[in-house]
Amino acid sequence: MDLQYRVTWWTYALVLIAALVILIPFAWMVATGLMTTGQTLLVPPAVLPAPVTLDGAREVLARIPFGTMLWNTILVSLARAAITLVICSMAAYALAVIKVPGSRAILVMVLALLMVPGDIFIIPNFSIIASLRLTDTLAALVIPNVFDVFGVFLLYQFFRGVPRELIEAARMDGAEHWRILATIVVPVARSGIISLAILSVLAEWKELLWPIVVNRSADKFTLGPGLALLRGEFITDWNVVMAAGVMAALPMILIFLLLQKQFIASLARSGLK
């Protein structure tokens, strides 16, 4: 009993330390965003804003089209997640359920691509987008990212766990592959689908390099490159930058608070896989 108590105590202590490591930088960002520019330059640095001000948030709205960038981010994130789910579901179904010829070799290629840094594909992706005359558009932010090799591998693991009896029963009833995928495989593996959707939205929400490469107009930027515009060439108003960071993170925080049970359950099941 004493050993179990000590293990539990250390577990809670480690979780508390990890929580502090994660929350302290965010708390510092919130506090700095509520300061004036003068307070951010104090030595030693001020920990709490005195007085609390929203000047940083007002400056964000004045310097960049924050509302337009937020709307662009929402559109691009949802479009990327939706198309990624469709493409990755079909690819994983072909590898795990149909087992098309050469599926093992294809799976090895997928695993090999997981080890390749994504930045390598920036130049060929830009060449393709430029040849399609889609530069400086929102479509240019979506198209190169709709095929996710990690998403294929993740859904492949989930689809392999679908009972074969259900699939064979559907085939005996004359169901085609599209119907089996939509009505049997996807509902059974819905935790994997939700996990991939969450990861796709988060990846697009914090994307920085690709939007800067392919787009030039501020009204075609998402939040990542939009916030980068707030950094000055010689002097940076850190209260403005931090206020912008809080404003950009706030929608995702609210969504997590509303759907935290679904988030944790889906990610926990994907961890078991």
PDB file of C-alpha atoms in Angstrom:
ATOM      1  CA  MET A   1       0.000   0.000   0.000  1.00  0.00           C
ATOM      2  CA  ASP A   2       2.856   2.327   0.887  1.00  0.00           C
ATOM      3  CA  LEU A   3       4.581   1.534  -2.416  1.00  0.00           C
ATOM      4  CA  GLN A   4       1.371   2.256  -4.331  1.00  0.00           C
ATOM      5  CA  TYR A   5       1.017   5.594  -2.517  1.00  0.00           C
ATOM      6  CA  ARG A   6       4.592   6.576  -3.368  1.00  0.00           C
ATOM      7  CA  VAL A   7       4.097   5.647  -7.036  1.00  0.00           C
ATOM      8  CA  THR A   8       0.888   7.692  -7.155  1.00  0.00           C
ATOM      9  CA  TRP A   9       2.615  10.664  -5.466  1.00  0.00           C
ATOM     10  CA  TRP A  10       5.468  10.644  -7.973  1.00  0.00           C
ATOM     11  CA  THR A  11       3.030  10.320 -10.835  1.00  0.00           C
ATOM     12  CA  TYR A  12       1.080  13.398  -9.741  1.00  0.00           C
ATOM     13  CA  ALA A  13       4.336  15.293  -9.149  1.00  0.00           C
ATOM     14  CA  LEU A  14       5.592  14.544 -12.669  1.00  0.00           C
ATOM     15  CA  VAL A  15       2.224  15.506 -14.181  1.00  0.00           C
ATOM     16  CA  LEU A  16       2.267  18.789 -12.215  1.00  0.00           C
ATOM     17  CA  ILE A  17       5.799  19.594 -13.413  1.00  0.00           C
ATOM     18  CA  ALA A  18       4.843  18.847 -17.022  1.00  0.00           C
ATOM     19  CA  ALA A  19       1.737  21.022 -16.695  1.00  0.00           C
ATOM     20  CA  LEU A  20       3.809  23.920 -15.335  1.00  0.00           C
ATOM     21  CA  VAL A  21       6.335  23.588 -18.161  1.00  0.00           C
ATOM     22  CA  ILE A  22       3.474  23.854 -20.671  1.00  0.00           C
ATOM     23  CA  LEU A  23       1.372  26.515 -18.927  1.00  0.00           C
ATOM     24  CA  ILE A  24       4.032  28.966 -17.710  1.00  0.00           C
ATOM     25  CA  PRO A  25       5.070  30.120 -21.234  1.00  0.00           C
ATOM     26  CA  PHE A  26       1.414  30.564 -22.176  1.00  0.00           C
ATOM     27  CA  ALA A  27       0.722  32.491 -18.970  1.00  0.00           C
ATOM     28  CA  TRP A  28       3.738  34.702 -19.726  1.00  0.00           C
ATOM     29  CA  MET A  29       2.365  35.311 -23.230  1.00  0.00           C
ATOM     30  CA  VAL A  30      -1.041  36.310 -21.846  1.00  0.00           C
ATOM     31  CA  ALA A  31       0.530  38.622 -19.254  1.00  0.00           C
ATOM     32  CA  THR A  32       2.798  40.285 -21.825  1.00  0.00           C
ATOM     33  CA  GLY A  33      -0.151  40.739 -24.202  1.00  0.00           C
ATOM     34  CA  LEU A  34      -1.943  42.725 -21.479  1.00  0.00           C
ATOM     35  CA  MET A  35       1.014  45.068 -20.901  1.00  0.00           C
ATOM     36  CA  THR A  36       1.964  48.364 -22.480  1.00  0.00           C
ATOM     37  CA  THR A  37       5.043  48.583 -24.699  1.00  0.00           C
ATOM     38  CA  GLY A  38       6.914  50.395 -21.910  1.00  0.00           C
ATOM     39  CA  GLN A  39       6.226  47.618 -19.421  1.00  0.00           C
ATOM     40  CA  THR A  40       7.733  44.999 -21.739  1.00  0.00           C
ATOM     41  CA  LEU A  41      11.021  46.941 -21.777  1.00  0.00           C
ATOM     42  CA  LEU A  42      11.471  47.122 -17.997  1.00  0.00           C
ATOM     43  CA  VAL A  43      14.618  45.674 -16.420  1.00  0.00           C
ATOM     44  CA  PRO A  44      14.106  43.463 -14.496  1.00  0.00           C
ATOM     45  CA  PRO A  45      11.122  42.368 -16.579  1.00  0.00           C
ATOM     46  CA  ALA A  46       7.630  42.820 -15.216  1.00  0.00           C
ATOM     47  CA  VAL A  47       5.800  39.593 -14.404  1.00  0.00           C
ATOM     48  CA  LEU A  48       2.261  40.960 -14.123  1.00  0.00           C
ATOM     49  CA  PRO A  49       0.711  43.806 -16.133  1.00  0.00           C
ATOM     50  CA  ALA A  50       0.109  46.939 -14.094  1.00  0.00           C
ATOM     51  CA  PRO A  51      -2.221  48.305 -15.224  1.00  0.00           C
ATOM     52  CA  VAL A  52      -3.951  45.769 -17.465  1.00  0.00           C
ATOM     53  CA  THR A  53      -4.505  47.157 -20.954  1.00  0.00           C
ATOM     54  CA  LEU A  54      -5.898  45.932 -24.263  1.00  0.00           C
ATOM     55  CA  ASP A  55      -3.695  48.255 -26.310  1.00  0.00           C
ATOM     56  CA  GLY A  56      -1.837  45.261 -27.725  1.00  0.00           C
ATOM     57  CA  ALA A  57      -5.018  43.681 -29.072  1.00  0.00           C
ATOM     58  CA  ARG A  58      -6.169  46.980 -30.561  1.00  0.00           C
ATOM     59  CA  GLU A  59      -2.805  47.381 -32.287  1.00  0.00           C
ATOM     60  CA  VAL A  60      -3.124  43.894 -33.777  1.00  0.00           C
ATOM     61  CA  LEU A  61      -6.456  44.782 -35.342  1.00  0.00           C
ATOM     62  CA  ALA A  62      -5.034  48.070 -36.616  1.00  0.00           C
ATOM     63  CA  ARG A  63      -1.833  46.661 -38.149  1.00  0.00           C
ATOM     64  CA  ILE A  64      -3.053  43.493 -39.862  1.00  0.00           C
ATOM     65  CA  PRO A  65      -6.425  42.250 -41.221  1.00  0.00           C
ATOM     66  CA  PHE A  66      -6.765  39.794 -38.351  1.00  0.00           C
ATOM     67  CA  GLY A  67     -10.403  38.908 -39.066  1.00  0.00           C
ATOM     68  CA  THR A  68      -9.636  38.054 -42.698  1.00  0.00           C
ATOM     69  CA  MET A  69      -6.628  35.954 -41.696  1.00  0.00           C
ATOM     70  CA  LEU A  70      -8.674  34.109 -39.077  1.00  0.00           C
ATOM     71  CA  TRP A  71     -11.399  33.367 -41.632  1.00  0.00           C
ATOM     72  CA  ASN A  72      -8.773  32.169 -44.134  1.00  0.00           C
ATOM     73  CA  THR A  73      -7.289  29.875 -41.503  1.00  0.00           C
ATOM     74  CA  ILE A  74     -10.685  28.383 -40.678  1.00  0.00           C
ATOM     75  CA  LEU A  75     -11.532  27.784 -44.352  1.00  0.00           C
ATOM     76  CA  VAL A  76      -8.159  26.303 -45.228  1.00  0.00           C
ATOM     77  CA  SER A  77      -8.048  24.115 -42.092  1.00  0.00           C
ATOM     78  CA  LEU A  78     -11.530  22.674 -42.647  1.00  0.00           C
ATOM     79  CA  ALA A  79     -10.918  22.129 -46.372  1.00  0.00           C
ATOM     80  CA  ARG A  80      -7.589  20.424 -45.720  1.00  0.00           C
ATOM     81  CA  ALA A  81      -9.067  18.198 -43.012  1.00  0.00           C
ATOM     82  CA  ALA A  82     -12.076  17.184 -45.124  1.00  0.00           C
ATOM     83  CA  ILE A  83     -10.102  16.361 -48.280  1.00  0.00           C
ATOM     84  CA  THR A  84      -7.349  14.644 -46.283  1.00  0.00           C
ATOM     85  CA  LEU A  85      -9.893  12.388 -44.589  1.00  0.00           C
ATOM     86  CA  VAL A  86     -11.393  11.350 -47.938  1.00  0.00           C
ATOM     87  CA  ILE A  87      -8.074  10.649 -49.668  1.00  0.00           C
ATOM     88  CA  CYS A  88      -6.398   8.952 -46.713  1.00  0.00           C
ATOM     89  CA  SER A  89      -9.485   6.837 -46.003  1.00  0.00           C
ATOM     90  CA  MET A  90      -9.547   5.544 -49.572  1.00  0.00           C
ATOM     91  CA  ALA A  91      -5.802   4.849 -49.571  1.00  0.00           C
ATOM     92  CA  ALA A  92      -5.903   3.079 -46.192  1.00  0.00           C
ATOM     93  CA  TYR A  93      -8.948   1.054 -47.270  1.00  0.00           C
ATOM     94  CA  ALA A  94      -7.144  -0.102 -50.404  1.00  0.00           C
ATOM     95  CA  LEU A  95      -4.106  -1.177 -48.371  1.00  0.00           C
ATOM     96  CA  ALA A  96      -5.820  -2.687 -45.323  1.00  0.00           C
ATOM     97  CA  VAL A  97      -9.093  -4.131 -46.642  1.00  0.00           C
ATOM     98  CA  ILE A  98      -8.863  -4.658 -50.410  1.00  0.00           C
ATOM     99  CA  LYS A  99      -5.123  -5.393 -50.220  1.00  0.00           C
ATOM    100  CA  VAL A 100      -4.412  -4.288 -53.765  1.00  0.00           C
ATOM    101  CA  PRO A 101      -1.448  -5.866 -55.587  1.00  0.00           C
ATOM    102  CA  GLY A 102       1.801  -4.458 -54.263  1.00  0.00           C
ATOM    103  CA  SER A 103       0.172  -3.191 -51.066  1.00  0.00           C
ATOM    104  CA  ARG A 104       3.170  -4.234 -48.977  1.00  0.00           C
ATOM    105  CA  ALA A 105       5.562  -2.310 -51.215  1.00  0.00           C
ATOM    106  CA  ILE A 106       3.257   0.709 -51.126  1.00  0.00           C
ATOM    107  CA  LEU A 107       3.107   0.523 -47.334  1.00  0.00           C
ATOM    108  CA  VAL A 108       6.919   0.420 -47.167  1.00  0.00           C
ATOM    109  CA  MET A 109       7.023   3.543 -49.365  1.00  0.00           C
ATOM    110  CA  VAL A 110       4.544   5.251 -47.045  1.00  0.00           C
ATOM    111  CA  LEU A 111       6.709   4.416 -44.032  1.00  0.00           C
ATOM    112  CA  ALA A 112       9.799   5.672 -45.884  1.00  0.00           C
ATOM    113  CA  LEU A 113       8.072   8.975 -46.673  1.00  0.00           C
ATOM    114  CA  LEU A 114       7.338   9.435 -42.968  1.00  0.00           C
ATOM    115  CA  MET A 115      11.082   9.789 -42.428  1.00  0.00           C
ATOM    116  CA  VAL A 116      11.521  12.484 -45.096  1.00  0.00           C
ATOM    117  CA  PRO A 117      11.344  16.133 -43.886  1.00  0.00           C
ATOM    118  CA  GLY A 118       8.367  17.899 -45.419  1.00  0.00           C
ATOM    119  CA  ASP A 119      10.427  20.990 -46.281  1.00  0.00           C
ATOM    120  CA  ILE A 120      12.105  19.011 -49.073  1.00  0.00           C
ATOM    121  CA  PHE A 121       8.871  19.177 -51.078  1.00  0.00           C
ATOM    122  CA  ILE A 122       8.498  22.967 -50.934  1.00  0.00           C
ATOM    123  CA  ILE A 123      10.242  23.658 -54.267  1.00  0.00           C
ATOM    124  CA  PRO A 124       8.419  20.954 -56.314  1.00  0.00           C
ATOM    125  CA  ASN A 125       5.112  21.920 -54.688  1.00  0.00           C
ATOM    126  CA  PHE A 126       5.679  25.564 -55.589  1.00  0.00           C
ATOM    127  CA  SER A 127       6.522  24.590 -59.188  1.00  0.00           C
ATOM    128  CA  ILE A 128       3.268  22.652 -59.464  1.00  0.00           C
ATOM    129  CA  ILE A 129       1.181  25.456 -57.933  1.00  0.00           C
ATOM    130  CA  ALA A 130       2.863  28.040 -60.176  1.00  0.00           C
ATOM    131  CA  SER A 131       2.224  25.927 -63.293  1.00  0.00           C
ATOM    132  CA  LEU A 132      -1.441  25.726 -62.298  1.00  0.00           C
ATOM    133  CA  ARG A 133      -1.486  29.526 -61.818  1.00  0.00           C
ATOM    134  CA  LEU A 134      -2.772  29.173 -58.276  1.00  0.00           C
ATOM    135  CA  THR A 135      -0.164  31.262 -56.479  1.00  0.00           C
ATOM    136  CA  ASP A 136      -1.550  33.876 -54.090  1.00  0.00           C
ATOM    137  CA  THR A 137      -4.781  31.929 -53.587  1.00  0.00           C
ATOM    138  CA  LEU A 138      -6.281  29.968 -50.718  1.00  0.00           C
ATOM    139  CA  ALA A 139      -6.376  26.865 -52.912  1.00  0.00           C
ATOM    140  CA  ALA A 140      -2.571  26.936 -53.003  1.00  0.00           C
ATOM    141  CA  LEU A 141      -2.565  26.442 -49.225  1.00  0.00           C
ATOM    142  CA  VAL A 142      -4.804  23.377 -49.393  1.00  0.00           C
ATOM    143  CA  ILE A 143      -3.779  21.330 -52.445  1.00  0.00           C
ATOM    144  CA  PRO A 144      -0.184  20.332 -51.511  1.00  0.00           C
ATOM    145  CA  ASN A 145      -1.227  19.121 -48.052  1.00  0.00           C
ATOM    146  CA  VAL A 146      -4.287  17.009 -48.779  1.00  0.00           C
ATOM    147  CA  PHE A 147      -2.290  13.767 -49.017  1.00  0.00           C
ATOM    148  CA  ASP A 148      -0.868  12.967 -45.603  1.00  0.00           C
ATOM    149  CA  VAL A 149       1.372   9.889 -45.423  1.00  0.00           C
ATOM    150  CA  PHE A 150       1.022   9.800 -41.644  1.00  0.00           C
ATOM    151  CA  GLY A 151      -2.751   9.913 -42.064  1.00  0.00           C
ATOM    152  CA  VAL A 152      -2.625   6.922 -44.425  1.00  0.00           C
ATOM    153  CA  PHE A 153      -0.524   4.945 -41.967  1.00  0.00           C
ATOM    154  CA  LEU A 154      -2.731   5.944 -39.013  1.00  0.00           C
ATOM    155  CA  LEU A 155      -5.973   4.940 -40.728  1.00  0.00           C
ATOM    156  CA  TYR A 156      -4.324   1.777 -42.062  1.00  0.00           C
ATOM    157  CA  GLN A 157      -3.759   0.675 -38.459  1.00  0.00           C
ATOM    158  CA  PHE A 158      -7.377   1.411 -37.549  1.00  0.00           C
ATOM    159  CA  PHE A 159      -8.872  -0.193 -40.644  1.00  0.00           C
ATOM    160  CA  ARG A 160      -6.926  -3.396 -40.013  1.00  0.00           C
ATOM    161  CA  GLY A 161      -8.777  -3.687 -36.721  1.00  0.00           C
ATOM    162  CA  VAL A 162     -12.225  -3.680 -38.356  1.00  0.00           C
ATOM    163  CA  PRO A 163     -13.745  -7.180 -37.957  1.00  0.00           C
ATOM    164  CA  ARG A 164     -13.495  -9.092 -41.212  1.00  0.00           C
ATOM    165  CA  GLU A 165     -16.880 -10.698 -40.512  1.00  0.00           C
ATOM    166  CA  LEU A 166     -18.634  -7.352 -40.946  1.00  0.00           C
ATOM    167  CA  ILE A 167     -16.902  -6.697 -44.259  1.00  0.00           C
ATOM    168  CA  GLU A 168     -17.573 -10.198 -45.587  1.00  0.00           C
ATOM    169  CA  ALA A 169     -21.242  -9.961 -44.547  1.00  0.00           C
ATOM    170  CA  ALA A 170     -21.572  -6.678 -46.426  1.00  0.00           C
ATOM    171  CA  ARG A 171     -19.974  -8.215 -49.515  1.00  0.00           C
ATOM    172  CA  MET A 172     -22.381 -11.142 -49.388  1.00  0.00           C
ATOM    173  CA  ASP A 173     -25.235  -8.624 -49.324  1.00  0.00           C
ATOM    174  CA  GLY A 174     -23.864  -7.092 -52.524  1.00  0.00           C
ATOM    175  CA  ALA A 175     -22.382  -3.935 -51.036  1.00  0.00           C
ATOM    176  CA  GLU A 176     -19.737  -2.225 -53.118  1.00  0.00           C
ATOM    177  CA  HIS A 177     -16.456  -0.926 -51.758  1.00  0.00           C
ATOM    178  CA  TRP A 178     -17.738   2.652 -51.473  1.00  0.00           C
ATOM    179  CA  ARG A 179     -20.651   1.522 -49.324  1.00  0.00           C
ATOM    180  CA  ILE A 180     -18.500  -0.734 -47.155  1.00  0.00           C
ATOM    181  CA  LEU A 181     -16.055   2.100 -46.547  1.00  0.00           C
ATOM    182  CA  ALA A 182     -18.733   4.680 -45.761  1.00  0.00           C
ATOM    183  CA  THR A 183     -21.152   2.578 -43.701  1.00  0.00           C
ATOM    184  CA  ILE A 184     -18.945   0.005 -41.976  1.00  0.00           C
ATOM    185  CA  VAL A 185     -15.234   0.782 -41.942  1.00  0.00           C
ATOM    186  CA  VAL A 186     -15.395   4.519 -41.215  1.00  0.00           C
ATOM    187  CA  PRO A 187     -17.989   4.264 -38.389  1.00  0.00           C
ATOM    188  CA  VAL A 188     -16.072   1.427 -36.710  1.00  0.00           C
ATOM    189  CA  ALA A 189     -12.774   3.350 -37.002  1.00  0.00           C
ATOM    190  CA  ARG A 190     -14.291   6.742 -36.166  1.00  0.00           C
ATOM    191  CA  SER A 191     -11.770   7.405 -33.376  1.00  0.00           C
ATOM    192  CA  GLY A 192      -8.981   7.267 -35.964  1.00  0.00           C
ATOM    193  CA  ILE A 193     -10.939   9.536 -38.295  1.00  0.00           C
ATOM    194  CA  ILE A 194     -11.462  12.081 -35.507  1.00  0.00           C
ATOM    195  CA  SER A 195      -7.786  11.907 -34.520  1.00  0.00           C
ATOM    196  CA  LEU A 196      -6.638  12.564 -38.088  1.00  0.00           C
ATOM    197  CA  ALA A 197      -9.101  15.456 -38.430  1.00  0.00           C
ATOM    198  CA  ILE A 198      -7.773  17.040 -35.221  1.00  0.00           C
ATOM    199  CA  LEU A 199      -4.148  16.647 -36.289  1.00  0.00           C
ATOM    200  CA  SER A 200      -4.872  18.056 -39.764  1.00  0.00           C
ATOM    201  CA  VAL A 201      -6.592  21.157 -38.384  1.00  0.00           C
ATOM    202  CA  LEU A 202      -3.808  21.759 -35.852  1.00  0.00           C
ATOM    203  CA  ALA A 203      -1.123  21.339 -38.518  1.00  0.00           C
ATOM    204  CA  GLU A 204      -2.777  23.907 -40.785  1.00  0.00           C
ATOM    205  CA  TRP A 205      -3.532  26.305 -37.917  1.00  0.00           C
ATOM    206  CA  LYS A 206       0.170  26.674 -37.081  1.00  0.00           C
ATOM    207  CA  GLU A 207       1.525  26.486 -40.643  1.00  0.00           C
ATOM    208  CA  LEU A 208       4.043  29.258 -41.330  1.00  0.00           C
ATOM    209  CA  LEU A 209       6.574  28.519 -44.075  1.00  0.00           C
ATOM    210  CA  TRP A 210       4.399  27.317 -46.964  1.00  0.00           C
ATOM    211  CA  PRO A 211       1.911  30.264 -46.897  1.00  0.00           C
ATOM    212  CA  ILE A 212       4.840  32.706 -46.977  1.00  0.00           C
ATOM    213  CA  VAL A 213       6.377  30.901 -49.966  1.00  0.00           C
ATOM    214  CA  VAL A 214       3.262  30.617 -52.119  1.00  0.00           C
ATOM    215  CA  ASN A 215       1.265  33.755 -51.208  1.00  0.00           C
ATOM    216  CA  ARG A 216       2.155  37.444 -51.235  1.00  0.00           C
ATOM    217  CA  SER A 217      -1.068  39.318 -50.399  1.00  0.00           C
ATOM    218  CA  ALA A 218      -1.921  39.866 -46.752  1.00  0.00           C
ATOM    219  CA  ASP A 219      -5.582  39.080 -47.430  1.00  0.00           C
ATOM    220  CA  LYS A 220      -4.531  35.580 -48.593  1.00  0.00           C
ATOM    221  CA  PHE A 221      -2.449  34.869 -45.486  1.00  0.00           C
ATOM    222  CA  THR A 222      -3.438  32.585 -42.653  1.00  0.00           C
ATOM    223  CA  LEU A 223      -2.672  33.389 -39.011  1.00  0.00           C
ATOM    224  CA  GLY A 224       0.866  31.933 -39.018  1.00  0.00           C
ATOM    225  CA  PRO A 225       2.436  34.292 -41.565  1.00  0.00           C
ATOM    226  CA  GLY A 226       0.028  37.059 -40.561  1.00  0.00           C
ATOM    227  CA  LEU A 227       1.414  37.163 -37.036  1.00  0.00           C
ATOM    228  CA  ALA A 228       4.951  37.155 -38.428  1.00  0.00           C
ATOM    229  CA  LEU A 229       4.180  40.523 -40.049  1.00  0.00           C
ATOM    230  CA  LEU A 230       4.006  42.078 -36.576  1.00  0.00           C
ATOM    231  CA  ARG A 231       7.723  41.682 -35.992  1.00  0.00           C
ATOM    232  CA  GLY A 232       9.586  44.894 -36.704  1.00  0.00           C
ATOM    233  CA  GLU A 233      12.813  45.170 -38.662  1.00  0.00           C
ATOM    234  CA  PHE A 234      14.649  46.887 -35.804  1.00  0.00           C
ATOM    235  CA  ILE A 235      12.203  47.134 -32.880  1.00  0.00           C
ATOM    236  CA  THR A 236       9.391  44.730 -32.028  1.00  0.00           C
ATOM    237  CA  ASP A 237       6.427  45.603 -29.823  1.00  0.00           C
ATOM    238  CA  TRP A 238       6.286  42.346 -27.897  1.00  0.00           C
ATOM    239  CA  ASN A 239       3.000  43.174 -26.227  1.00  0.00           C
ATOM    240  CA  VAL A 240       1.412  43.362 -29.693  1.00  0.00           C
ATOM    241  CA  VAL A 241       3.017  40.105 -30.831  1.00  0.00           C
ATOM    242  CA  MET A 242       1.969  38.296 -27.653  1.00  0.00           C
ATOM    243  CA  ALA A 243      -1.576  39.676 -27.838  1.00  0.00           C
ATOM    244  CA  ALA A 244      -1.788  38.405 -31.419  1.00  0.00           C
ATOM    245  CA  GLY A 245      -0.579  34.977 -30.276  1.00  0.00           C
ATOM    246  CA  VAL A 246      -3.281  34.805 -27.623  1.00  0.00           C
ATOM    247  CA  MET A 247      -5.943  35.893 -30.117  1.00  0.00           C
ATOM    248  CA  ALA A 248      -4.777  33.241 -32.605  1.00  0.00           C
ATOM    249  CA  ALA A 249      -4.734  30.472 -29.999  1.00  0.00           C
ATOM    250  CA  LEU A 250      -8.053  31.406 -28.392  1.00  0.00           C
ATOM    251  CA  PRO A 251     -10.342  29.715 -30.990  1.00  0.00           C
ATOM    252  CA  MET A 252      -8.519  26.388 -30.649  1.00  0.00           C
ATOM    253  CA  ILE A 253      -8.590  26.650 -26.855  1.00  0.00           C
ATOM    254  CA  LEU A 254     -12.350  27.262 -26.873  1.00  0.00           C
ATOM    255  CA  ILE A 255     -12.926  24.349 -29.251  1.00  0.00           C
ATOM    256  CA  PHE A 256     -10.837  22.086 -27.016  1.00  0.00           C
ATOM    257  CA  LEU A 257     -12.751  23.120 -23.897  1.00  0.00           C
ATOM    258  CA  LEU A 258     -16.053  22.373 -25.623  1.00  0.00           C
ATOM    259  CA  LEU A 259     -14.956  19.035 -27.135  1.00  0.00           C
ATOM    260  CA  GLN A 260     -12.245  17.918 -24.718  1.00  0.00           C
ATOM    261  CA  LYS A 261     -13.885  14.553 -23.969  1.00  0.00           C
ATOM    262  CA  GLN A 262     -14.021  13.664 -27.662  1.00  0.00           C
ATOM    263  CA  PHE A 263     -10.451  14.911 -28.205  1.00  0.00           C
ATOM    264  CA  ILE A 264      -8.984  12.910 -25.329  1.00  0.00           C
ATOM    265  CA  ALA A 265     -10.960   9.763 -26.168  1.00  0.00           C
ATOM    266  CA  SER A 266      -9.990   9.781 -29.833  1.00  0.00           C
ATOM    267  CA  LEU A 267      -6.313  10.501 -29.164  1.00  0.00           C
ATOM    268  CA  ALA A 268      -6.209   7.858 -26.422  1.00  0.00           C
ATOM    269  CA  ARG A 269      -7.606   5.225 -28.782  1.00  0.00           C
ATOM    270  CA  SER A 270      -5.144   6.240 -31.488  1.00  0.00           C
ATOM    271  CA  GLY A 271      -2.364   5.893 -28.906  1.00  0.00           C
ATOM    272  CA  LEU A 272      -3.489   2.330 -28.211  1.00  0.00           C
ATOM    273  CA  LYS A 273      -3.181   1.604 -31.926  1.00  0.00           C
TER     274      LYS A 273
END
